[in-house]
PDB file of C-alpha atoms in Angstrom:
ATOM      1  CA  MET T   1      92.661  70.764  88.656  1.00  0.00           C
ATOM      2  CA  SER T   2      93.000  74.065  86.716  1.00  0.00           C
ATOM      3  CA  LYS T   3      96.493  75.386  85.958  1.00  0.00           C
ATOM      4  CA  VAL T   4      98.061  78.777  86.003  1.00  0.00           C
ATOM      5  CA  PHE T   5     101.493  79.621  84.416  1.00  0.00           C
ATOM      6  CA  LEU T   6     103.592  82.471  85.921  1.00  0.00           C
ATOM      7  CA  SER T   7     106.043  83.914  83.329  1.00  0.00           C
ATOM      8  CA  ALA T   8     108.261  85.254  86.076  1.00  0.00           C
ATOM      9  CA  LYS T   9     108.896  84.775  89.758  1.00  0.00           C
ATOM     10  CA  LEU T  10     106.339  86.813  91.661  1.00  0.00           C
ATOM     11  CA  PRO T  11     105.906  87.675  95.390  1.00  0.00           C
ATOM     12  CA  ALA T  12     105.164  84.759  97.731  1.00  0.00           C
ATOM     13  CA  ILE T  13     101.628  86.116  98.424  1.00  0.00           C
ATOM     14  CA  THR T  14     100.704  85.474  94.797  1.00  0.00           C
ATOM     15  CA  VAL T  15     101.524  81.825  94.869  1.00  0.00           C
ATOM     16  CA  SER T  16     100.045  81.210  98.276  1.00  0.00           C
ATOM     17  CA  LYS T  17      96.707  82.652  97.185  1.00  0.00           C
ATOM     18  CA  LEU T  18      96.681  80.633  94.150  1.00  0.00           C
ATOM     19  CA  GLN T  19      97.511  77.424  95.950  1.00  0.00           C
ATOM     20  CA  ASP T  20      94.888  78.132  98.616  1.00  0.00           C
ATOM     21  CA  ALA T  21      92.445  78.247  95.892  1.00  0.00           C
ATOM     22  CA  ASN T  22      93.462  74.766  94.742  1.00  0.00           C
ATOM     23  CA  ILE T  23      95.061  75.889  91.527  1.00  0.00           C
ATOM     24  CA  ASP T  24      98.040  74.143  90.156  1.00  0.00           C
ATOM     25  CA  VAL T  25     100.864  76.746  89.929  1.00  0.00           C
ATOM     26  CA  SER T  26     103.744  76.488  87.501  1.00  0.00           C
ATOM     27  CA  VAL T  27     106.466  79.173  87.505  1.00  0.00           C
ATOM     28  CA  TYR T  28     109.255  80.018  84.976  1.00  0.00           C
ATOM     29  CA  SER T  29     112.399  79.605  87.035  1.00  0.00           C
ATOM     30  CA  GLY T  30     114.970  81.041  84.773  1.00  0.00           C
ATOM     31  CA  ASP T  31     117.173  83.963  85.913  1.00  0.00           C
ATOM     32  CA  SER T  32     116.754  85.904  82.655  1.00  0.00           C
ATOM     33  CA  LEU T  33     113.526  87.027  81.106  1.00  0.00           C
ATOM     34  CA  ILE T  34     111.517  84.275  79.625  1.00  0.00           C
ATOM     35  CA  SER T  35     111.928  83.756  75.890  1.00  0.00           C
ATOM     36  CA  HIS T  36     109.058  83.713  73.375  1.00  0.00           C
ATOM     37  CA  ASP T  37     109.681  80.143  72.688  1.00  0.00           C
ATOM     38  CA  GLU T  38     109.762  79.131  76.385  1.00  0.00           C
ATOM     39  CA  LEU T  39     106.537  80.940  76.924  1.00  0.00           C
ATOM     40  CA  LEU T  40     105.055  79.375  73.864  1.00  0.00           C
ATOM     41  CA  SER T  41     105.745  75.830  75.148  1.00  0.00           C
ATOM     42  CA  SER T  42     104.657  76.675  78.707  1.00  0.00           C
ATOM     43  CA  VAL T  43     101.092  77.826  78.080  1.00  0.00           C
ATOM     44  CA  THR T  44      99.827  74.979  75.970  1.00  0.00           C
ATOM     45  CA  ASP T  45      97.823  73.385  78.967  1.00  0.00           C
ATOM     46  CA  ALA T  46      97.363  76.624  80.940  1.00  0.00           C
ATOM     47  CA  ASP T  47      93.915  77.811  82.000  1.00  0.00           C
ATOM     48  CA  PHE T  48      95.334  81.173  83.262  1.00  0.00           C
ATOM     49  CA  LEU T  49      98.392  83.204  82.510  1.00  0.00           C
ATOM     50  CA  ILE T  50     100.032  85.687  84.832  1.00  0.00           C
ATOM     51  CA  THR T  51     102.617  87.471  82.906  1.00  0.00           C
ATOM     52  CA  ALA T  52     105.188  90.266  83.756  1.00  0.00           C
ATOM     53  CA  LEU T  53     105.024  93.598  82.009  1.00  0.00           C
ATOM     54  CA  SER T  54     108.317  92.669  80.165  1.00  0.00           C
ATOM     55  CA  THR T  55     106.743  89.512  78.537  1.00  0.00           C
ATOM     56  CA  LYS T  56     105.180  89.902  75.100  1.00  0.00           C
ATOM     57  CA  VAL T  57     101.928  87.962  74.727  1.00  0.00           C
ATOM     58  CA  ASP T  58     101.108  87.950  71.058  1.00  0.00           C
ATOM     59  CA  LYS T  59      98.665  86.163  68.719  1.00  0.00           C
ATOM     60  CA  GLU T  60     101.076  83.172  68.532  1.00  0.00           C
ATOM     61  CA  ILE T  61     101.080  82.786  72.313  1.00  0.00           C
ATOM     62  CA  ILE T  62      97.440  83.190  72.585  1.00  0.00           C
ATOM     63  CA  ASP T  63      96.770  80.509  69.889  1.00  0.00           C
ATOM     64  CA  ALA T  64      99.120  78.173  71.574  1.00  0.00           C
ATOM     65  CA  ALA T  65      96.841  78.223  74.711  1.00  0.00           C
ATOM     66  CA  PRO T  66      93.353  77.115  73.714  1.00  0.00           C
ATOM     67  CA  LYS T  67      92.167  76.684  77.386  1.00  0.00           C
ATOM     68  CA  LEU T  68      93.254  80.239  78.348  1.00  0.00           C
ATOM     69  CA  LYS T  69      90.578  82.232  80.183  1.00  0.00           C
ATOM     70  CA  ILE T  70      92.605  85.249  81.554  1.00  0.00           C
ATOM     71  CA  ILE T  71      95.902  86.874  81.044  1.00  0.00           C
ATOM     72  CA  ALA T  72      96.589  88.773  84.251  1.00  0.00           C
ATOM     73  CA  ASN T  73      99.383  91.332  83.636  1.00  0.00           C
ATOM     74  CA  PHE T  74     101.602  92.044  86.512  1.00  0.00           C
ATOM     75  CA  GLY T  75     101.956  95.852  85.861  1.00  0.00           C
ATOM     76  CA  ALA T  76      99.690  98.933  85.244  1.00  0.00           C
ATOM     77  CA  GLY T  77     100.617  98.963  81.546  1.00  0.00           C
ATOM     78  CA  PHE T  78      99.433  96.211  79.046  1.00  0.00           C
ATOM     79  CA  ASN T  79     101.107  97.227  75.742  1.00  0.00           C
ATOM     80  CA  ASN T  80     102.928  93.948  75.819  1.00  0.00           C
ATOM     81  CA  ILE T  81      99.744  91.976  75.227  1.00  0.00           C
ATOM     82  CA  ASP T  82      97.609  91.754  72.091  1.00  0.00           C
ATOM     83  CA  THR T  83      94.469  92.759  73.929  1.00  0.00           C
ATOM     84  CA  ALA T  84      92.313  92.892  70.852  1.00  0.00           C
ATOM     85  CA  TYR T  85      93.072  89.378  69.865  1.00  0.00           C
ATOM     86  CA  ALA T  86      92.560  88.136  73.366  1.00  0.00           C
ATOM     87  CA  LYS T  87      89.092  89.709  73.260  1.00  0.00           C
ATOM     88  CA  GLU T  88      88.337  87.975  70.096  1.00  0.00           C
ATOM     89  CA  LYS T  89      89.109  84.611  71.807  1.00  0.00           C
ATOM     90  CA  GLY T  90      87.056  85.544  74.812  1.00  0.00           C
ATOM     91  CA  ILE T  91      90.122  85.940  77.068  1.00  0.00           C
ATOM     92  CA  PHE T  92      90.076  88.518  79.911  1.00  0.00           C
ATOM     93  CA  VAL T  93      93.117  90.830  80.007  1.00  0.00           C
ATOM     94  CA  THR T  94      93.666  92.578  83.362  1.00  0.00           C
ATOM     95  CA  ASN T  95      96.239  94.914  84.774  1.00  0.00           C
ATOM     96  CA  THR T  96      97.285  96.238  88.174  1.00  0.00           C
ATOM     97  CA  PRO T  97      96.506  99.930  88.332  1.00  0.00           C
ATOM     98  CA  LEU T  98      96.720 102.461  91.109  1.00  0.00           C
ATOM     99  CA  VAL T  99      98.706 100.317  93.649  1.00  0.00           C
ATOM    100  CA  SER T 100     102.015 101.568  92.139  1.00  0.00           C
ATOM    101  CA  THR T 101     101.065 105.309  92.490  1.00  0.00           C
ATOM    102  CA  ASN T 102     102.912 106.294  95.508  1.00  0.00           C
ATOM    103  CA  SER T 103     106.035 104.246  94.781  1.00  0.00           C
ATOM    104  CA  VAL T 104     106.394 105.683  91.159  1.00  0.00           C
ATOM    105  CA  ALA T 105     105.743 109.266  92.405  1.00  0.00           C
ATOM    106  CA  GLU T 106     108.441 108.898  95.149  1.00  0.00           C
ATOM    107  CA  VAL T 107     110.928 107.599  92.559  1.00  0.00           C
ATOM    108  CA  THR T 108     109.983 110.622  90.221  1.00  0.00           C
ATOM    109  CA  ILE T 109     110.772 113.098  93.008  1.00  0.00           C
ATOM    110  CA  GLY T 110     113.824 111.133  94.027  1.00  0.00           C
ATOM    111  CA  LEU T 111     115.214 111.381  90.430  1.00  0.00           C
ATOM    112  CA  LEU T 112     114.384 114.968  90.303  1.00  0.00           C
ATOM    113  CA  LEU T 113     116.317 115.774  93.537  1.00  0.00           C
ATOM    114  CA  ALA T 114     119.265 113.510  92.458  1.00  0.00           C
ATOM    115  CA  LEU T 115     119.432 115.499  89.140  1.00  0.00           C
ATOM    116  CA  SER T 116     119.117 118.883  90.662  1.00  0.00           C
ATOM    117  CA  HIS T 117     121.821 118.260  93.321  1.00  0.00           C
ATOM    118  CA  ARG T 118     124.065 116.030  91.186  1.00  0.00           C
ATOM    119  CA  ILE T 119     123.823 113.266  93.751  1.00  0.00           C
ATOM    120  CA  VAL T 120     124.614 110.242  91.521  1.00  0.00           C
ATOM    121  CA  GLU T 121     127.444 112.351  89.790  1.00  0.00           C
ATOM    122  CA  GLY T 122     128.933 113.124  93.152  1.00  0.00           C
ATOM    123  CA  ASP T 123     128.801 109.483  94.319  1.00  0.00           C
ATOM    124  CA  ALA T 124     130.647 108.439  91.218  1.00  0.00           C
ATOM    125  CA  GLN T 125     133.346 111.035  91.801  1.00  0.00           C
ATOM    126  CA  MET T 126     133.855 109.928  95.335  1.00  0.00           C
ATOM    127  CA  ARG T 127     134.282 106.329  94.171  1.00  0.00           C
ATOM    128  CA  THR T 128     136.824 107.337  91.397  1.00  0.00           C
ATOM    129  CA  THR T 129     138.807 110.519  91.426  1.00  0.00           C
ATOM    130  CA  GLY T 130     137.836 111.427  95.035  1.00  0.00           C
ATOM    131  CA  PHE T 131     136.900 114.615  96.924  1.00  0.00           C
ATOM    132  CA  PRO T 132     139.469 117.464  96.318  1.00  0.00           C
ATOM    133  CA  GLY T 133     138.139 119.496  99.246  1.00  0.00           C
ATOM    134  CA  TRP T 134     135.178 121.953  99.928  1.00  0.00           C
ATOM    135  CA  SER T 135     135.239 125.215  98.040  1.00  0.00           C
ATOM    136  CA  PRO T 136     132.588 127.899  97.393  1.00  0.00           C
ATOM    137  CA  LEU T 137     131.983 127.099  93.724  1.00  0.00           C
ATOM    138  CA  TYR T 138     132.672 123.309  93.778  1.00  0.00           C
ATOM    139  CA  PHE T 139     129.990 120.943  92.404  1.00  0.00           C
ATOM    140  CA  LEU T 140     127.120 123.385  92.251  1.00  0.00           C
ATOM    141  CA  GLY T 141     123.559 122.112  91.715  1.00  0.00           C
ATOM    142  CA  ARG T 142     120.199 123.811  91.869  1.00  0.00           C
ATOM    143  CA  GLU T 143     117.546 123.965  94.492  1.00  0.00           C
ATOM    144  CA  ILE T 144     114.114 122.827  93.312  1.00  0.00           C
ATOM    145  CA  ALA T 145     112.229 125.074  95.491  1.00  0.00           C
ATOM    146  CA  GLY T 146     110.581 127.955  93.419  1.00  0.00           C
ATOM    147  CA  GLN T 147     111.361 126.123  90.125  1.00  0.00           C
ATOM    148  CA  THR T 148     108.681 125.137  87.632  1.00  0.00           C
ATOM    149  CA  LEU T 149     107.768 121.538  87.160  1.00  0.00           C
ATOM    150  CA  GLY T 150     105.856 120.537  84.053  1.00  0.00           C
ATOM    151  CA  ILE T 151     104.075 117.261  84.312  1.00  0.00           C
ATOM    152  CA  VAL T 152     102.970 115.379  81.114  1.00  0.00           C
ATOM    153  CA  GLY T 153     100.109 113.107  82.143  1.00  0.00           C
ATOM    154  CA  LEU T 154      98.172 114.020  85.234  1.00  0.00           C
ATOM    155  CA  GLY T 155      96.654 110.654  86.115  1.00  0.00           C
ATOM    156  CA  SER T 156      96.892 109.119  89.471  1.00  0.00           C
ATOM    157  CA  ILE T 157     100.721 109.076  89.388  1.00  0.00           C
ATOM    158  CA  GLY T 158     101.035 112.636  87.866  1.00  0.00           C
ATOM    159  CA  ARG T 159      98.684 114.009  90.595  1.00  0.00           C
ATOM    160  CA  GLU T 160     100.731 112.359  93.280  1.00  0.00           C
ATOM    161  CA  VAL T 161     103.996 113.795  91.838  1.00  0.00           C
ATOM    162  CA  ALA T 162     102.234 117.267  91.832  1.00  0.00           C
ATOM    163  CA  LYS T 163     101.357 116.949  95.468  1.00  0.00           C
ATOM    164  CA  LYS T 164     104.711 116.013  96.486  1.00  0.00           C
ATOM    165  CA  ALA T 165     106.301 118.771  94.373  1.00  0.00           C
ATOM    166  CA  ARG T 166     103.985 121.383  95.775  1.00  0.00           C
ATOM    167  CA  ALA T 167     104.955 120.240  99.201  1.00  0.00           C
ATOM    168  CA  MET T 168     108.588 121.020  98.271  1.00  0.00           C
ATOM    169  CA  SER T 169     107.595 124.580  97.190  1.00  0.00           C
ATOM    170  CA  MET T 170     107.731 123.940  93.398  1.00  0.00           C
ATOM    171  CA  ASP T 171     105.313 125.632  90.914  1.00  0.00           C
ATOM    172  CA  VAL T 172     103.402 122.887  89.010  1.00  0.00           C
ATOM    173  CA  GLN T 173     101.995 123.077  85.581  1.00  0.00           C
ATOM    174  CA  TYR T 174     100.713 120.280  83.449  1.00  0.00           C
ATOM    175  CA  TRP T 175      99.653 119.216  79.985  1.00  0.00           C
ATOM    176  CA  GLN T 176      97.512 116.229  78.879  1.00  0.00           C
ATOM    177  CA  PRO T 177      94.978 115.847  76.158  1.00  0.00           C
ATOM    178  CA  HIS T 178      92.186 116.862  78.390  1.00  0.00           C
ATOM    179  CA  GLN T 179      92.139 119.583  81.112  1.00  0.00           C
ATOM    180  CA  LEU T 180      91.010 118.867  84.702  1.00  0.00           C
ATOM    181  CA  SER T 181      88.134 120.682  86.111  1.00  0.00           C
ATOM    182  CA  ASP T 182      88.770 124.058  87.959  1.00  0.00           C
ATOM    183  CA  PRO T 183      88.025 122.520  91.432  1.00  0.00           C
ATOM    184  CA  GLU T 184      90.490 119.620  90.752  1.00  0.00           C
ATOM    185  CA  GLU T 185      93.207 122.133  89.547  1.00  0.00           C
ATOM    186  CA  ARG T 186      92.672 124.357  92.632  1.00  0.00           C
ATOM    187  CA  ALA T 187      92.860 121.215  95.040  1.00  0.00           C
ATOM    188  CA  LEU T 188      96.174 120.129  93.397  1.00  0.00           C
ATOM    189  CA  GLY T 189      97.498 123.715  93.046  1.00  0.00           C
ATOM    190  CA  VAL T 190      98.359 123.096  89.374  1.00  0.00           C
ATOM    191  CA  LYS T 191      97.934 125.093  86.160  1.00  0.00           C
ATOM    192  CA  TYR T 192      97.049 123.786  82.649  1.00  0.00           C
ATOM    193  CA  VAL T 193      99.115 124.858  79.854  1.00  0.00           C
ATOM    194  CA  SER T 194      99.657 123.922  76.178  1.00  0.00           C
ATOM    195  CA  PHE T 195     102.278 121.365  75.404  1.00  0.00           C
ATOM    196  CA  ASN T 196     104.408 124.029  73.773  1.00  0.00           C
ATOM    197  CA  GLU T 197     104.178 126.375  76.730  1.00  0.00           C
ATOM    198  CA  LEU T 198     105.121 123.495  79.044  1.00  0.00           C
ATOM    199  CA  ILE T 199     108.357 122.554  77.173  1.00  0.00           C
ATOM    200  CA  ASN T 200     109.227 126.271  76.749  1.00  0.00           C
ATOM    201  CA  THR T 201     108.852 127.349  80.337  1.00  0.00           C
ATOM    202  CA  SER T 202     109.541 124.391  82.576  1.00  0.00           C
ATOM    203  CA  ASP T 203     112.752 124.005  84.559  1.00  0.00           C
ATOM    204  CA  PHE T 204     111.884 120.275  85.095  1.00  0.00           C
ATOM    205  CA  ILE T 205     109.618 118.060  83.059  1.00  0.00           C
ATOM    206  CA  SER T 206     108.266 114.856  84.493  1.00  0.00           C
ATOM    207  CA  ILE T 207     106.671 112.248  82.082  1.00  0.00           C
ATOM    208  CA  ASN T 208     104.019 110.326  83.971  1.00  0.00           C
ATOM    209  CA  ALA T 209     101.836 109.453  80.848  1.00  0.00           C
ATOM    210  CA  PRO T 210     100.890 105.913  79.760  1.00  0.00           C
ATOM    211  CA  GLN T 211     101.874 104.727  76.200  1.00  0.00           C
ATOM    212  CA  THR T 212      99.312 105.568  73.540  1.00  0.00           C
ATOM    213  CA  LYS T 213      99.156 105.540  69.728  1.00  0.00           C
ATOM    214  CA  ASP T 214      99.564 109.326  69.718  1.00  0.00           C
ATOM    215  CA  ASN T 215     102.592 109.990  71.907  1.00  0.00           C
ATOM    216  CA  LEU T 216     105.302 107.801  70.265  1.00  0.00           C
ATOM    217  CA  HIS T 217     108.439 110.056  70.324  1.00  0.00           C
ATOM    218  CA  GLN T 218     106.448 112.987  71.627  1.00  0.00           C
ATOM    219  CA  PHE T 219     109.795 114.161  72.935  1.00  0.00           C
ATOM    220  CA  ASP T 220     112.025 114.218  69.901  1.00  0.00           C
ATOM    221  CA  ALA T 221     114.862 116.448  68.586  1.00  0.00           C
ATOM    222  CA  SER T 222     112.529 119.371  67.771  1.00  0.00           C
ATOM    223  CA  VAL T 223     111.082 119.374  71.345  1.00  0.00           C
ATOM    224  CA  PHE T 224     114.648 119.216  73.019  1.00  0.00           C
ATOM    225  CA  LYS T 225     115.537 122.212  70.974  1.00  0.00           C
ATOM    226  CA  GLU T 226     112.463 124.212  72.367  1.00  0.00           C
ATOM    227  CA  MET T 227     113.313 123.289  76.037  1.00  0.00           C
ATOM    228  CA  LYS T 228     115.424 125.601  78.316  1.00  0.00           C
ATOM    229  CA  SER T 229     119.083 124.836  78.064  1.00  0.00           C
ATOM    230  CA  THR T 230     119.038 124.699  81.853  1.00  0.00           C
ATOM    231  CA  ALA T 231     116.163 122.202  82.008  1.00  0.00           C
ATOM    232  CA  ALA T 232     115.979 118.589  82.964  1.00  0.00           C
ATOM    233  CA  ILE T 233     113.658 115.771  82.173  1.00  0.00           C
ATOM    234  CA  VAL T 234     112.506 112.731  84.154  1.00  0.00           C
ATOM    235  CA  ASN T 235     110.800 109.793  82.590  1.00  0.00           C
ATOM    236  CA  VAL T 236     109.035 107.183  84.671  1.00  0.00           C
ATOM    237  CA  GLY T 237     106.170 106.789  82.356  1.00  0.00           C
ATOM    238  CA  ARG T 238     106.820 104.752  79.153  1.00  0.00           C
ATOM    239  CA  GLY T 239     110.274 104.716  77.303  1.00  0.00           C
ATOM    240  CA  PRO T 240     108.917 105.174  73.704  1.00  0.00           C
ATOM    241  CA  ILE T 241     107.593 108.637  74.610  1.00  0.00           C
ATOM    242  CA  ILE T 242     111.196 109.858  74.246  1.00  0.00           C
ATOM    243  CA  ASP T 243     113.182 109.468  71.103  1.00  0.00           C
ATOM    244  CA  GLU T 244     116.179 107.974  72.870  1.00  0.00           C
ATOM    245  CA  ALA T 245     118.667 108.714  70.098  1.00  0.00           C
ATOM    246  CA  ALA T 246     117.449 112.294  70.121  1.00  0.00           C
ATOM    247  CA  ILE T 247     117.947 112.686  73.804  1.00  0.00           C
ATOM    248  CA  VAL T 248     121.486 111.367  73.723  1.00  0.00           C
ATOM    249  CA  THR T 249     122.267 114.090  71.217  1.00  0.00           C
ATOM    250  CA  ALA T 250     120.511 116.760  73.283  1.00  0.00           C
ATOM    251  CA  LEU T 251     122.465 115.807  76.295  1.00  0.00           C
ATOM    252  CA  LYS T 252     125.701 115.754  74.501  1.00  0.00           C
ATOM    253  CA  THR T 253     125.216 119.143  72.866  1.00  0.00           C
ATOM    254  CA  GLY T 254     123.826 120.891  75.901  1.00  0.00           C
ATOM    255  CA  GLU T 255     120.474 121.587  74.346  1.00  0.00           C
ATOM    256  CA  ILE T 256     119.088 120.336  77.804  1.00  0.00           C
ATOM    257  CA  ALA T 257     120.978 120.119  81.052  1.00  0.00           C
ATOM    258  CA  GLY T 258     120.126 116.662  82.299  1.00  0.00           C
ATOM    259  CA  ALA T 259     117.820 113.723  82.353  1.00  0.00           C
ATOM    260  CA  ALA T 260     116.801 110.814  84.558  1.00  0.00           C
ATOM    261  CA  LEU T 261     115.359 107.731  82.797  1.00  0.00           C
ATOM    262  CA  ASP T 262     113.619 104.744  84.484  1.00  0.00           C
ATOM    263  CA  VAL T 263     112.085 103.383  81.325  1.00  0.00           C
ATOM    264  CA  TYR T 264     113.505 102.895  77.757  1.00  0.00           C
ATOM    265  CA  GLU T 265     112.404 102.852  74.151  1.00  0.00           C
ATOM    266  CA  HIS T 266     113.761  99.398  73.515  1.00  0.00           C
ATOM    267  CA  GLU T 267     113.835  98.147  77.132  1.00  0.00           C
ATOM    268  CA  PRO T 268     115.960  96.478  78.478  1.00  0.00           C
ATOM    269  CA  GLN T 269     118.329  97.769  75.955  1.00  0.00           C
ATOM    270  CA  ILE T 270     119.331 101.502  76.087  1.00  0.00           C
ATOM    271  CA  ALA T 271     120.626 103.755  73.356  1.00  0.00           C
ATOM    272  CA  ASP T 272     124.237 103.901  72.353  1.00  0.00           C
ATOM    273  CA  GLY T 273     126.057 106.514  74.231  1.00  0.00           C
ATOM    274  CA  LEU T 274     123.505 107.006  76.962  1.00  0.00           C
ATOM    275  CA  ALA T 275     125.419 105.280  79.773  1.00  0.00           C
ATOM    276  CA  ALA T 276     128.633 107.309  79.047  1.00  0.00           C
ATOM    277  CA  LEU T 277     126.951 110.687  79.814  1.00  0.00           C
ATOM    278  CA  LYS T 278     127.455 112.235  83.283  1.00  0.00           C
ATOM    279  CA  ASN T 279     124.379 114.465  82.986  1.00  0.00           C
ATOM    280  CA  VAL T 280     121.911 111.570  82.824  1.00  0.00           C
ATOM    281  CA  ILE T 281     120.672 109.152  85.592  1.00  0.00           C
ATOM    282  CA  ILE T 282     119.767 105.698  84.320  1.00  0.00           C
ATOM    283  CA  THR T 283     117.847 103.339  86.633  1.00  0.00           C
ATOM    284  CA  PRO T 284     116.502  99.779  85.780  1.00  0.00           C
ATOM    285  CA  HIS T 285     112.669 100.402  85.707  1.00  0.00           C
ATOM    286  CA  ILE T 286     112.300 100.601  89.477  1.00  0.00           C
ATOM    287  CA  GLY T 287     109.382 102.947  89.648  1.00  0.00           C
ATOM    288  CA  ASN T 288     107.221 100.409  91.488  1.00  0.00           C
ATOM    289  CA  ALA T 289     109.965  98.240  92.835  1.00  0.00           C
ATOM    290  CA  THR T 290     108.973  98.292  96.468  1.00  0.00           C
ATOM    291  CA  VAL T 291     107.783  95.391  98.779  1.00  0.00           C
ATOM    292  CA  GLU T 292     104.575  97.185  99.289  1.00  0.00           C
ATOM    293  CA  ALA T 293     103.768  97.860  95.620  1.00  0.00           C
ATOM    294  CA  ARG T 294     104.770  94.402  94.304  1.00  0.00           C
ATOM    295  CA  ASP T 295     102.885  92.580  97.099  1.00  0.00           C
ATOM    296  CA  ALA T 296      99.806  94.628  96.211  1.00  0.00           C
ATOM    297  CA  MET T 297     100.210  93.841  92.460  1.00  0.00           C
ATOM    298  CA  GLY T 298     100.701  90.220  93.336  1.00  0.00           C
ATOM    299  CA  THR T 299      97.473  90.123  95.369  1.00  0.00           C
ATOM    300  CA  ILE T 300      95.569  91.684  92.391  1.00  0.00           C
ATOM    301  CA  VAL T 301      96.747  89.154  89.776  1.00  0.00           C
ATOM    302  CA  ALA T 302      96.171  86.112  92.105  1.00  0.00           C
ATOM    303  CA  ASP T 303      92.622  87.417  93.075  1.00  0.00           C
ATOM    304  CA  ASN T 304      91.734  87.900  89.358  1.00  0.00           C
ATOM    305  CA  VAL T 305      92.813  84.372  88.502  1.00  0.00           C
ATOM    306  CA  VAL T 306      90.763  82.928  91.434  1.00  0.00           C
ATOM    307  CA  SER T 307      87.830  84.862  90.364  1.00  0.00           C
ATOM    308  CA  VAL T 308      87.936  83.606  86.863  1.00  0.00           C
ATOM    309  CA  SER T 309      88.514  80.092  88.178  1.00  0.00           C
ATOM    310  CA  LYS T 310      85.150  80.496  89.942  1.00  0.00           C
ATOM    311  CA  ASP T 311      83.400  81.828  86.805  1.00  0.00           C
ATOM    312  CA  ALA T 312      83.297  85.292  88.326  1.00  0.00           C
ATOM    313  CA  ALA T 313      84.479  88.538  86.574  1.00  0.00           C
ATOM    314  CA  PRO T 314      87.934  89.722  87.491  1.00  0.00           C
ATOM    315  CA  LYS T 315      88.816  93.349  88.372  1.00  0.00           C
ATOM    316  CA  TYR T 316      90.611  95.931  86.104  1.00  0.00           C
ATOM    317  CA  ILE T 317      89.696  94.357  82.719  1.00  0.00           C
ATOM    318  CA  VAL T 318      91.478  96.305  79.958  1.00  0.00           C
ATOM    319  CA  ASN T 319      89.800  94.619  76.899  1.00  0.00           C
ATOM    320  CA  LYS T 320      86.175  94.863  77.628  1.00  0.00           C
TER     321      LYS T 320
END
């Protein structure tokens, strides 16, 4: 019987699909993230590996699993896996794209609203110093209708964010390395601008881009200086796109008005001083943390493992 190792507890649908295919399922049962050493010892006899986005699968792990045929990553990203080395060894690497789109877009809009109306800040005050009573200038936020949202990365998630933002009467502009066609822009109601124009003119910026070799610290101290002092930034893309130490400084000094972060440069750790700031919302990478999205992701990784067990090609190969 072939064996699959799961580096984290996954939705029940994942395990049931694997067992229905007569695959021996072994699951890491710890409460914390699996360590490198634990993973190393767990894959030695595995034919298949299903791993969480938070688990690093490097050359050493791959070499420890001589029978390995597929690394099915539970997540849309795959920067945690040495995909090139896996290709050298004839191992498929797959991901779970698209199924997280709506969930991540909803979280993006939710964080944007929470920032603009100071919802999290207000909740914290009610639980501590309390409500002093309604007055005309008390706890003012900003409406998002009529404001300009700049989206960095107009893939499937960025496009869904644009649709939702337009439905809430925001003006939407975007930047990415390539411009969409005119019909696509018209359908979405968005405008393409240069990166410099986006950071200079946006009231809110949403990062919905994947991690690439070119966008490490794309948002650094120099960029925060160029943004409006009234602007806020939301990152549900990838943590290293923002220089986290630089954004702490920008938030402290008032170079930008606020931020909402769901991903982090050195995840799961966050930069010193970030948690103490009132003008930032920090959430624990919950972009696709819904029953619907995680079940869909679990179905994809299970189906891909089953396909490979039957000598068929899996879907969503990222290291062709």
